[in-house]
XYZ file of C-alpha atoms in Angstrom:
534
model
C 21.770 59.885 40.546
C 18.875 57.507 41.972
C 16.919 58.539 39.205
C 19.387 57.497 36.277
C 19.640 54.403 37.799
C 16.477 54.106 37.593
C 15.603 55.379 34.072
C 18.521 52.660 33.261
C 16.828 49.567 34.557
C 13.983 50.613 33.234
C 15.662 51.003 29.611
C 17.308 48.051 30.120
C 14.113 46.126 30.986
C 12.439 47.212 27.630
C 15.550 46.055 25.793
C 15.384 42.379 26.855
C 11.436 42.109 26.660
C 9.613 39.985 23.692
C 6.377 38.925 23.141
C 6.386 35.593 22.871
C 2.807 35.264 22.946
C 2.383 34.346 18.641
C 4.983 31.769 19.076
C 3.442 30.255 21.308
C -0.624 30.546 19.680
C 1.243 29.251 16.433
C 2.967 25.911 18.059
C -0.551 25.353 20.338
C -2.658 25.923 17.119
C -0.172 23.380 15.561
C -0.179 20.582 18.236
C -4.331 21.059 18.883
C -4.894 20.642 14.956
C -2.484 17.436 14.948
C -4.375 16.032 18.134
C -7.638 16.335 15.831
C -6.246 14.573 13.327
C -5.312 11.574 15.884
C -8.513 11.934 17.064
C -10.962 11.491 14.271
C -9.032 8.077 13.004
C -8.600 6.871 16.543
C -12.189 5.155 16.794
C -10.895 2.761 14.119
C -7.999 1.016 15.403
C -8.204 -2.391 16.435
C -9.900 -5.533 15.555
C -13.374 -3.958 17.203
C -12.484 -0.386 14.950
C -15.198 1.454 13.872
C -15.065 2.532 9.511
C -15.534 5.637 7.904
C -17.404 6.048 5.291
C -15.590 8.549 3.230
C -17.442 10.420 -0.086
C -15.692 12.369 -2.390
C -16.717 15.359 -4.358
C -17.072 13.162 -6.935
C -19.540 11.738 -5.369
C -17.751 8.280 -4.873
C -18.604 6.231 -1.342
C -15.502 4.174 0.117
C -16.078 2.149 3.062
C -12.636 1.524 5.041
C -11.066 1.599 8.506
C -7.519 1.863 6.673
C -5.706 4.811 8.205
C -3.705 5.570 5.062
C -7.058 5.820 3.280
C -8.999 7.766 5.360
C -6.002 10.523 5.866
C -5.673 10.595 2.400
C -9.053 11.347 1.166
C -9.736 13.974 4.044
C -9.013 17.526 2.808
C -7.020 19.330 5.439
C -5.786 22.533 4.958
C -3.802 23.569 8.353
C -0.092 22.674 7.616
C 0.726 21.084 10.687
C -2.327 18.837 10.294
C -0.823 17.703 6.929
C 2.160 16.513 8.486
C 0.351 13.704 10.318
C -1.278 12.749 6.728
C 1.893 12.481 5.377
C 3.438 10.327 8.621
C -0.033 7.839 7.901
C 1.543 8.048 4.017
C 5.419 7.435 5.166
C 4.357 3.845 7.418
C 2.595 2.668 4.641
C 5.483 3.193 1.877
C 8.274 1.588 4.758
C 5.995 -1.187 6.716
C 2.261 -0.761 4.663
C 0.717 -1.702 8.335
C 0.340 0.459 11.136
C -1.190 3.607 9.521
C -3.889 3.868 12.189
C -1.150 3.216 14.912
C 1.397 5.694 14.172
C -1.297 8.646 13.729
C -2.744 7.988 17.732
C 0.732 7.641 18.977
C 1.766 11.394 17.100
C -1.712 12.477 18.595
C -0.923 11.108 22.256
C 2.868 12.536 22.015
C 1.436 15.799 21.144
C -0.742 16.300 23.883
C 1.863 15.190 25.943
C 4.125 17.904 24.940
C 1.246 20.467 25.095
C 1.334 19.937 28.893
C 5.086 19.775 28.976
C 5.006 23.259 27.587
C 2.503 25.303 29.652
C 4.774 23.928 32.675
C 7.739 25.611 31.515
C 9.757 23.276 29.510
C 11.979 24.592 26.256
C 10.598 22.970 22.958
C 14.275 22.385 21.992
C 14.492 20.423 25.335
C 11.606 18.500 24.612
C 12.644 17.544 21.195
C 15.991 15.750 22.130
C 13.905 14.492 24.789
C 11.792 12.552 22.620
C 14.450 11.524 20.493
C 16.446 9.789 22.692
C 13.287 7.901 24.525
C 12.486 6.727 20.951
C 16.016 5.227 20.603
C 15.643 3.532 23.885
C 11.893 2.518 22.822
C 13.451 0.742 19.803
C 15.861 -1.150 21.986
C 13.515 -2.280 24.087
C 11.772 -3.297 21.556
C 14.039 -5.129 19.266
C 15.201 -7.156 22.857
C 11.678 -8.110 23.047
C 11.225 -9.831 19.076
C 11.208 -13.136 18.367
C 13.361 -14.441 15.558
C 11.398 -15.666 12.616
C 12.851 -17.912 9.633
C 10.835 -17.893 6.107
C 10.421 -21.807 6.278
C 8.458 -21.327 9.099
C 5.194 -20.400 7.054
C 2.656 -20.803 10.391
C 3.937 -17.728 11.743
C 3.779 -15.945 8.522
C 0.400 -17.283 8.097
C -0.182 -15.745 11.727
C 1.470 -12.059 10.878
C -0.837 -11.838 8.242
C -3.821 -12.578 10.044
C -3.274 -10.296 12.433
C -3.416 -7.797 9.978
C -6.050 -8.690 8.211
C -8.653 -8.978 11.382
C -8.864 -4.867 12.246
C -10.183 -4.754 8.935
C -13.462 -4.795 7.059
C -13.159 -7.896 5.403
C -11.633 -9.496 8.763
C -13.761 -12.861 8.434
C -12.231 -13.929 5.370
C -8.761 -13.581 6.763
C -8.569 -17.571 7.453
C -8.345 -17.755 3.302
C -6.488 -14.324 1.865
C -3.620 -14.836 4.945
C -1.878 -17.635 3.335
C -2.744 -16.366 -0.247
C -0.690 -13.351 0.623
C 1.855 -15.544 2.034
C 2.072 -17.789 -1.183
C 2.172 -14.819 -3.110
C 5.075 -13.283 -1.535
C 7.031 -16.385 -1.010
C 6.508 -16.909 -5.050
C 8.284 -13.223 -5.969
C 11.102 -14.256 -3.446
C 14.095 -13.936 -5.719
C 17.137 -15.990 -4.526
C 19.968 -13.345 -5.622
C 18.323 -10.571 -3.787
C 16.280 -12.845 -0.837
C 15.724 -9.835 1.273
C 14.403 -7.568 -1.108
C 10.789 -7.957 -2.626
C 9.551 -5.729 -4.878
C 5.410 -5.662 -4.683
C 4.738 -4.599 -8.366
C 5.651 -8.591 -8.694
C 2.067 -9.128 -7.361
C -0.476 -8.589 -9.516
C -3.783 -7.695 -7.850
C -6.236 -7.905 -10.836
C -10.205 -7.386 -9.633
C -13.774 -8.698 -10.906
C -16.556 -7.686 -10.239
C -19.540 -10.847 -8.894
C -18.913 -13.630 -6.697
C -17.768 -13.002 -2.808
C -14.054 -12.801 -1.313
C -14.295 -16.274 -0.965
C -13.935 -17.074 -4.722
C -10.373 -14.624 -4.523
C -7.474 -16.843 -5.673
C -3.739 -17.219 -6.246
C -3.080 -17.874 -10.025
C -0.079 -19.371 -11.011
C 0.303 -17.430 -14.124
C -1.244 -14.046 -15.625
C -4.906 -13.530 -15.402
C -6.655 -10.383 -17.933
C -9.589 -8.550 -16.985
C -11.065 -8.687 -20.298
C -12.566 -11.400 -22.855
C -10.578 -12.618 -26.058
C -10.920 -10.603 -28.972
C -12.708 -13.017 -30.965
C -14.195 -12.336 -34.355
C -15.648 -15.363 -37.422
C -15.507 -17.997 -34.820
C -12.118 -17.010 -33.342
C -10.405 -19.090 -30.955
C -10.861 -18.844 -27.430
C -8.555 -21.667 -25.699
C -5.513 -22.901 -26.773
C -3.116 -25.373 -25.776
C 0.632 -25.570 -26.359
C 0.985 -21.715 -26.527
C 3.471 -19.711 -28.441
C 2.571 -16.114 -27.361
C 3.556 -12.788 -28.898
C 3.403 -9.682 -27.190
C 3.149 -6.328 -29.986
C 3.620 -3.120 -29.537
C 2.426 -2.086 -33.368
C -0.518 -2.318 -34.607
C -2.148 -4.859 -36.652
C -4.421 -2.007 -39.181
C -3.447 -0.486 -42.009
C -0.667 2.712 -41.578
C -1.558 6.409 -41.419
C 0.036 9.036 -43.384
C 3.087 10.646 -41.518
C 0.926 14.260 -41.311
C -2.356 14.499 -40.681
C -4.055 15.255 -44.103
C -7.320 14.029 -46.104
C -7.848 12.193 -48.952
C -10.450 12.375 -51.140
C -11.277 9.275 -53.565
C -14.307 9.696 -56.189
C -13.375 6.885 -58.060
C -14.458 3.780 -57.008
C -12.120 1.386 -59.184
C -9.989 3.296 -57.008
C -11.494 2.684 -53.657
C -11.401 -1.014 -54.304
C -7.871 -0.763 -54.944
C -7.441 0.881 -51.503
C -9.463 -1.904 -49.823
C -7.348 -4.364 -51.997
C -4.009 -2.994 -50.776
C -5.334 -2.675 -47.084
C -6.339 -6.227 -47.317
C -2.816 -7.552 -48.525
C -0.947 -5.310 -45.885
C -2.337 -7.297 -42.922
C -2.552 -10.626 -44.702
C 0.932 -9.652 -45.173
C 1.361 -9.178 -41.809
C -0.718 -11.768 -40.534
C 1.225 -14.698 -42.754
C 4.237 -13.492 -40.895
C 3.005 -13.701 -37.594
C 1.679 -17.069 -38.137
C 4.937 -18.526 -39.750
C 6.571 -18.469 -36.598
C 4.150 -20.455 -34.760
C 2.294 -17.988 -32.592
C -1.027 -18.632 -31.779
C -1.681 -16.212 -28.773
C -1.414 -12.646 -29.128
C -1.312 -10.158 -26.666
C -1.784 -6.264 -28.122
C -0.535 -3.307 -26.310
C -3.079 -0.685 -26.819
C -2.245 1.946 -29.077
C -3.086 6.188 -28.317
C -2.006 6.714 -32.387
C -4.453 4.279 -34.187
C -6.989 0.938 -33.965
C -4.391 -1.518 -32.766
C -6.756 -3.910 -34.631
C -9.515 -3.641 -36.630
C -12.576 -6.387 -37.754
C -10.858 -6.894 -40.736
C -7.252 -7.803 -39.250
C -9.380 -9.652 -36.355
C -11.307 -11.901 -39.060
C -7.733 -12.970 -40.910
C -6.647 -13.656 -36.653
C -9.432 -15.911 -36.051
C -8.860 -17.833 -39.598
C -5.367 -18.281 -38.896
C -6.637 -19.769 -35.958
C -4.520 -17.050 -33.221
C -6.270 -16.076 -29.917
C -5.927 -12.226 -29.634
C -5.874 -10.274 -26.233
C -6.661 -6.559 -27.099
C -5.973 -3.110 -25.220
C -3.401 -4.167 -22.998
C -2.261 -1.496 -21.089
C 1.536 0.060 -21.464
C 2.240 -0.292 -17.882
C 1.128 -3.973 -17.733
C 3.639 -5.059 -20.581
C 7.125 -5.043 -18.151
C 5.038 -7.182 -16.103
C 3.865 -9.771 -18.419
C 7.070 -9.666 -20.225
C 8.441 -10.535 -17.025
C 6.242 -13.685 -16.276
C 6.243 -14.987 -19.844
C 9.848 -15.064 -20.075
C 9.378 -12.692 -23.253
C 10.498 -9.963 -25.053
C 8.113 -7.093 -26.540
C 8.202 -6.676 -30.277
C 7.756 -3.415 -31.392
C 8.128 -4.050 -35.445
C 6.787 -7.021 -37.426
C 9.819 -7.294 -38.819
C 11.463 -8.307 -35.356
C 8.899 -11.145 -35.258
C 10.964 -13.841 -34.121
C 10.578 -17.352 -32.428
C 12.602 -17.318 -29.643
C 11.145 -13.440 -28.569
C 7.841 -15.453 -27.415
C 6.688 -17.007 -24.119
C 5.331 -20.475 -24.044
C 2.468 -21.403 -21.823
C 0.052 -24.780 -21.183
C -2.992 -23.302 -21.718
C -4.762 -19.950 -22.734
C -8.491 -19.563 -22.378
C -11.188 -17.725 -22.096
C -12.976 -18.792 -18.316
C -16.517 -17.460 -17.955
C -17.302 -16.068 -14.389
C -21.054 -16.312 -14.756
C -22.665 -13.342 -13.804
C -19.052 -11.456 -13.391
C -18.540 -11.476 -16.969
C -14.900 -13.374 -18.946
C -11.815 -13.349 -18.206
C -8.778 -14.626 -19.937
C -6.015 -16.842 -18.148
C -2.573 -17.798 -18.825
C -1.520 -21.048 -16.791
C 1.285 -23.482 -17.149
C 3.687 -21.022 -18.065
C 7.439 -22.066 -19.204
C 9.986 -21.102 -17.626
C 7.875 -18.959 -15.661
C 9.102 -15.513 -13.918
C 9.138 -14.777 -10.278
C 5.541 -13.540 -9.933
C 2.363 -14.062 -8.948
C -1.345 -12.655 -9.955
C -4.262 -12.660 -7.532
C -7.447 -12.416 -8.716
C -9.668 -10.715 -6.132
C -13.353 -11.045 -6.174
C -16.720 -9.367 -4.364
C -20.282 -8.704 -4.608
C -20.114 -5.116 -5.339
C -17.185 -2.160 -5.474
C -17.211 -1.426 -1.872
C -16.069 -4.528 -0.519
C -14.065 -5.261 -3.976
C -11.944 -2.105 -3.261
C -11.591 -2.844 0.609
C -10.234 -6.370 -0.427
C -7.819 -5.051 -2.475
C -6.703 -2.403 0.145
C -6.488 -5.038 3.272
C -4.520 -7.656 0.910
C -1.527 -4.745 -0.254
C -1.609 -4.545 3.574
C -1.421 -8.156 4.602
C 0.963 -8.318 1.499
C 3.471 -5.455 3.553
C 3.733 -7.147 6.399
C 4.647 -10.356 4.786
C 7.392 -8.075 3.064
C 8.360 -6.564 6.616
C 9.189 -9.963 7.964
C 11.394 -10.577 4.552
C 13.045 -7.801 5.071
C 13.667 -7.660 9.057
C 12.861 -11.103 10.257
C 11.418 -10.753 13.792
C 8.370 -10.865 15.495
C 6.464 -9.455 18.403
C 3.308 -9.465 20.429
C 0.449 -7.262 19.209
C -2.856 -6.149 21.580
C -0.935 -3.408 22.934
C 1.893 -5.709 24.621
C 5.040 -3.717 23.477
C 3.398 -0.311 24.056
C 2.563 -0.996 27.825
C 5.701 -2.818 27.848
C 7.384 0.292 26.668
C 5.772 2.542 28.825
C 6.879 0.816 31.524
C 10.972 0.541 31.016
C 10.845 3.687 29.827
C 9.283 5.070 32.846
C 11.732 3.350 34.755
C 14.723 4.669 32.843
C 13.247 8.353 33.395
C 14.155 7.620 37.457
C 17.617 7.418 36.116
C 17.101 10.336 34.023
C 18.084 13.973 35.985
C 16.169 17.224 35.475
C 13.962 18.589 32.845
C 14.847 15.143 30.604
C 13.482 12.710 33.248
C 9.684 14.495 32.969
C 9.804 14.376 28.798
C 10.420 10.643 28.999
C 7.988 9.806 31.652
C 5.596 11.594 29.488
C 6.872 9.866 26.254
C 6.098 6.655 28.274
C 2.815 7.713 29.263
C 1.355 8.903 25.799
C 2.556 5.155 24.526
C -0.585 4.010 26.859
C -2.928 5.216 24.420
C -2.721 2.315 22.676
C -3.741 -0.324 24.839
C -5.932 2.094 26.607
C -8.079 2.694 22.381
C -8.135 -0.724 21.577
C -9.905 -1.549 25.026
C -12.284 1.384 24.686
C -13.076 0.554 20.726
C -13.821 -3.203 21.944
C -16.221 -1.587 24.294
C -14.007 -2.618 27.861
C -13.391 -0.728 31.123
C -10.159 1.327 29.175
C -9.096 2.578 33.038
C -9.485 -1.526 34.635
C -8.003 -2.886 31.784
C -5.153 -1.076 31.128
C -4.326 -1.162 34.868
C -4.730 -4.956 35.023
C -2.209 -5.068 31.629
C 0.352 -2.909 33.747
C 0.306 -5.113 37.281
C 0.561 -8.469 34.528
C 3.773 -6.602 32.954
C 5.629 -5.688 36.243
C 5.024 -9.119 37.477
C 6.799 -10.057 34.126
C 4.159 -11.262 31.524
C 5.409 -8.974 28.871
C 3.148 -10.722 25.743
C 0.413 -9.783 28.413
C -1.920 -8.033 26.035
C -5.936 -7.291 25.390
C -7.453 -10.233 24.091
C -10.326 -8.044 22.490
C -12.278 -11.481 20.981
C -12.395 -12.456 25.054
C -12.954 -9.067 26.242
C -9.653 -9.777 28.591
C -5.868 -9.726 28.962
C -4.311 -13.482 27.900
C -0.608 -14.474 26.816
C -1.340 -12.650 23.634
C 1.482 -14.551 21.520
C -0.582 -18.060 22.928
C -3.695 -16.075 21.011
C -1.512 -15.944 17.530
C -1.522 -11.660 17.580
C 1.753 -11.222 16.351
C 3.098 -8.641 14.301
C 6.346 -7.929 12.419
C 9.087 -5.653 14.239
C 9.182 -3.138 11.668
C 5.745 -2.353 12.077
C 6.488 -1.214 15.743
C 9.882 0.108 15.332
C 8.642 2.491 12.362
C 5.879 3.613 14.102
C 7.638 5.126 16.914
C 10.252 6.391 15.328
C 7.969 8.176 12.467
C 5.427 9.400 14.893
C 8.499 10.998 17.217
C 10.610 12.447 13.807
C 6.630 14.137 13.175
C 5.851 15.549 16.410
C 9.088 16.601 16.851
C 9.182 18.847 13.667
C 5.655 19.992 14.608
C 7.057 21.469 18.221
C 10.335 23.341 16.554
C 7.625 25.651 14.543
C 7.284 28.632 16.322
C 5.373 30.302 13.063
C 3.594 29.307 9.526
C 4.818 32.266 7.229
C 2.172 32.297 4.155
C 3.905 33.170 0.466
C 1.724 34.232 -2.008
């Protein structure tokens, strides 16, 4: 009898056991491969970042400290490390600032809830955890913004700045700041004031000069010289401008097919009937007054040849060439035109009117061509962004789409708040406050949700070269006693009144950031297995 009891425990003991053991290698494999992600872009956050020089197999060098950039030219295979790439990706598309910031916090949350699990606590627990101290977190946050208005450019001007100074080209933020603000404010469309579309900005680049030369132009600028054949135009006042989708050569046969011609009374007659089809064409054009063209660029034939350019220049019409397809909504757009795909459509009132075309010569950075004094004039803007080689050309471009965001951010959601690390310490301490409230296993996940928010502070005083463990100490006593835009002045190497220092940032920025890095590392500790489909 005593030994069937036995026998049946035992049974009933093999029953209930499973190895957990894989789940739990697959979910630390998952979190340690996140945290190295964190890791290797955490050295650049901050005004006192580090950059990364990144080459591709191409052999291309890019110079950044752009967190988006770096994440996206890295080649990572693990799956779980390709989830923090894509949360980089996601707070650039919904606040284009931040990318840096939102990586570190998903790496500190992570480690966080590696030591949450070898003590014991459920993942599932954990996860609702999280998800609840990042709805409080946004509170707390949103209670802390300041209201902004869009009249008030100063602290647009700010936003931007702020922005612009973790970056490479951070001492030329005192001029491409309010350029990104005028450009913005420009697109602002007053049916739909609280959506801006950025494909209303046209960043056009040029090689020569430095960043200081970048400008705002009030009209369409063309990375290319006129088309100018026989003494062609190459400014003109008063313009009537056509933009053509056909092409200005003579036609192809309908299949593709040779023909042979030995006769050359015959041949002339070719050249003859060639010649009247663009004069044709050409007559046409000019009867309706146009004297600018603009020619999209054609994949099915020349969209003009010399001949068709020499009949241009005598009838005395300025010709842009090669324009690409997905530049014409654009331009259409800021001319106030309409495209015309047949001659025969060639009308008057289809064209854009403008001051002045010309040709401007950039000395050593070659021609370009620029539209100004447009009529009736489109709500965008063009900014033509200059440097002194491709490096620094291409990291203008990048930190301008970014100072461009967070103008966007503060359109869209107009508040403000502190930056140097004031709303994460800030955080970290209501929320560790709130997890005294907080019974059992949930009070421990929020105290360590509170914690990881530390590493912010804690990497922008170690990446300005500071005491981390003094400083951020010093930043918590100033918060308790009620400071809360206490944050690191890393210029001073100390904590001041960091709104007083003009760090601000937009709300969305923060807001997005927790909530994106918590929706990532939350996904990242319900895996308990990769399952590989060939």
């Amino acid at each position: 009898m005593a030994s069937a009891a036995v026998h049946q425990s035992q049974s009933s003991k093999t029953e209930t056991y499973t190895d957990n053991k894989r789940k739990d290698d697959i979910r630390q494999t998952s979190i340690v491969a996140g945290k190295s992600i964190a890791d290797t872009v955490r050295t650049s956050l901050g005004p006192k970042g580090m950059d990364k020089m990144i080459v591709t197999g191409s052999g291309e060098v890019i110079i950044t400290n752009d967190g988006a950039t770096i994440l996206n030219k890295m080649e990572v295979i693990q799956p779980a490390a390709k989830m923090l790439v894509e949360l980089s990706k996601s707070q650039d598309i919904v606040a284009g600032d931040g990318t840096t910031t939102v990586v570190v916090i998903a790496g500190a949350l992570l480690k966080k809830c590696l030591f949450l699990l070898s003590s014991g606590i459920h993942p599932t627990v954990i996860s609702d955890s999280l998800h609840k101290a990042s709805q409080k977190a946004v509170d707390v946050l949103t209670s802390m913004a300041i209201p902004v208005e869009l009249s008030d450019r100063d602290s647009l001007v700010k936003s931007a700045s702020t922005s612009l100074n973790s970056k490479v080209v951070s001492q030329y933020s005192s001029l491409l700041a309010p350029l990104a603000v005028d450009a913005v404010l420009s697109v602002v469309d007053s049916i739909k004031p609280d959506l801006i579309d950025l494909r209303d900005v046209k960043i056009v680049k040029k090689l020569g000069g430095t960043v200081d030369d970048t400008e705002l132009v009030k009209g369409l600028v063309f990375d290319k010289k006129v088309s100018h054949s026989a003494g062609g135009p190459t400014r003109v006042e008063n313009a009537k401008i056509g933009v053509i989708q056909f092409q200005i050569s003579p036609p192809k046969t309908d299949i593709e097919q040779s023909i042979i011609v030995s006769d050359y009374t015959q041949m002339d007659r070719i050249l003859k009937e060639e010649r009247n089809y663009i004069l044709g064409m050409i007559k046409k054009i000019k009867a309706t007054g146009c004297n600018v063209l603009l020619i999209q660029k054609s994949i099915l034939r020349d969209a003009v040849t010399d001949l068709s350019l020499h009949y241009l220049s005598k009838a005395k019409i300025l010709v842009v060439k090669d324009v690409e397809r997905d530049e014409i909504e654009f331009i259409t757009k800021t001319l106030d035109c309409l495209p015309i795909a047949n001659i025969e459509h060639f009308r008057e009132e289809k064209m854009g009117r403008a001051d002045c075309v010309e040709e401007v010569s950039l000395g050593d950075g070659g021609k370009i061509v620029k539209i100004t004094g447009i009529k009736d004039m489109g709500k965008t803007a063009t900014v033509l962004v200059r440097g002194s080689n491709q490096l620094v050309l291409d990291e203008a471009e990048r930190s301008l789409h970014d100072a461009l965001c967070v103008i966007r951010c503060l359109v869209n959601k107009k508040f403000l708040i502190a930056g140097g690390g004031a709303p994460e310490i800030e955080l970290s301490r209501q929320l560790g406050a709130w997890s005294k409230v907080l019974q059992g296993m949930e009070s421990y996940c929020v105290r360590a949700f509170a914690e990881a928010l530390e590493v912010i502070p804690y990497t922008l005083a170690e990446n300005a070269g500071l005491n981390p463990i003094a400083i951020v100490t010093e930043l918590r006593n100033r918060h308790a006693q009620g400071e809360i835009n206490a944050g690191i002045n890393v210029r001073k190497g100390q904590i001041t009144n960091i709104l007083e220092e003009n760090v601000v940032q937009p709300l969305l920025v923060s807001t997005s950031a927790i909530t994106l890095a918590t929706e990532c590392v939350r996904m990242i500790l319900k895996i308990d297995d990769i399952i590989t489909v060939r």
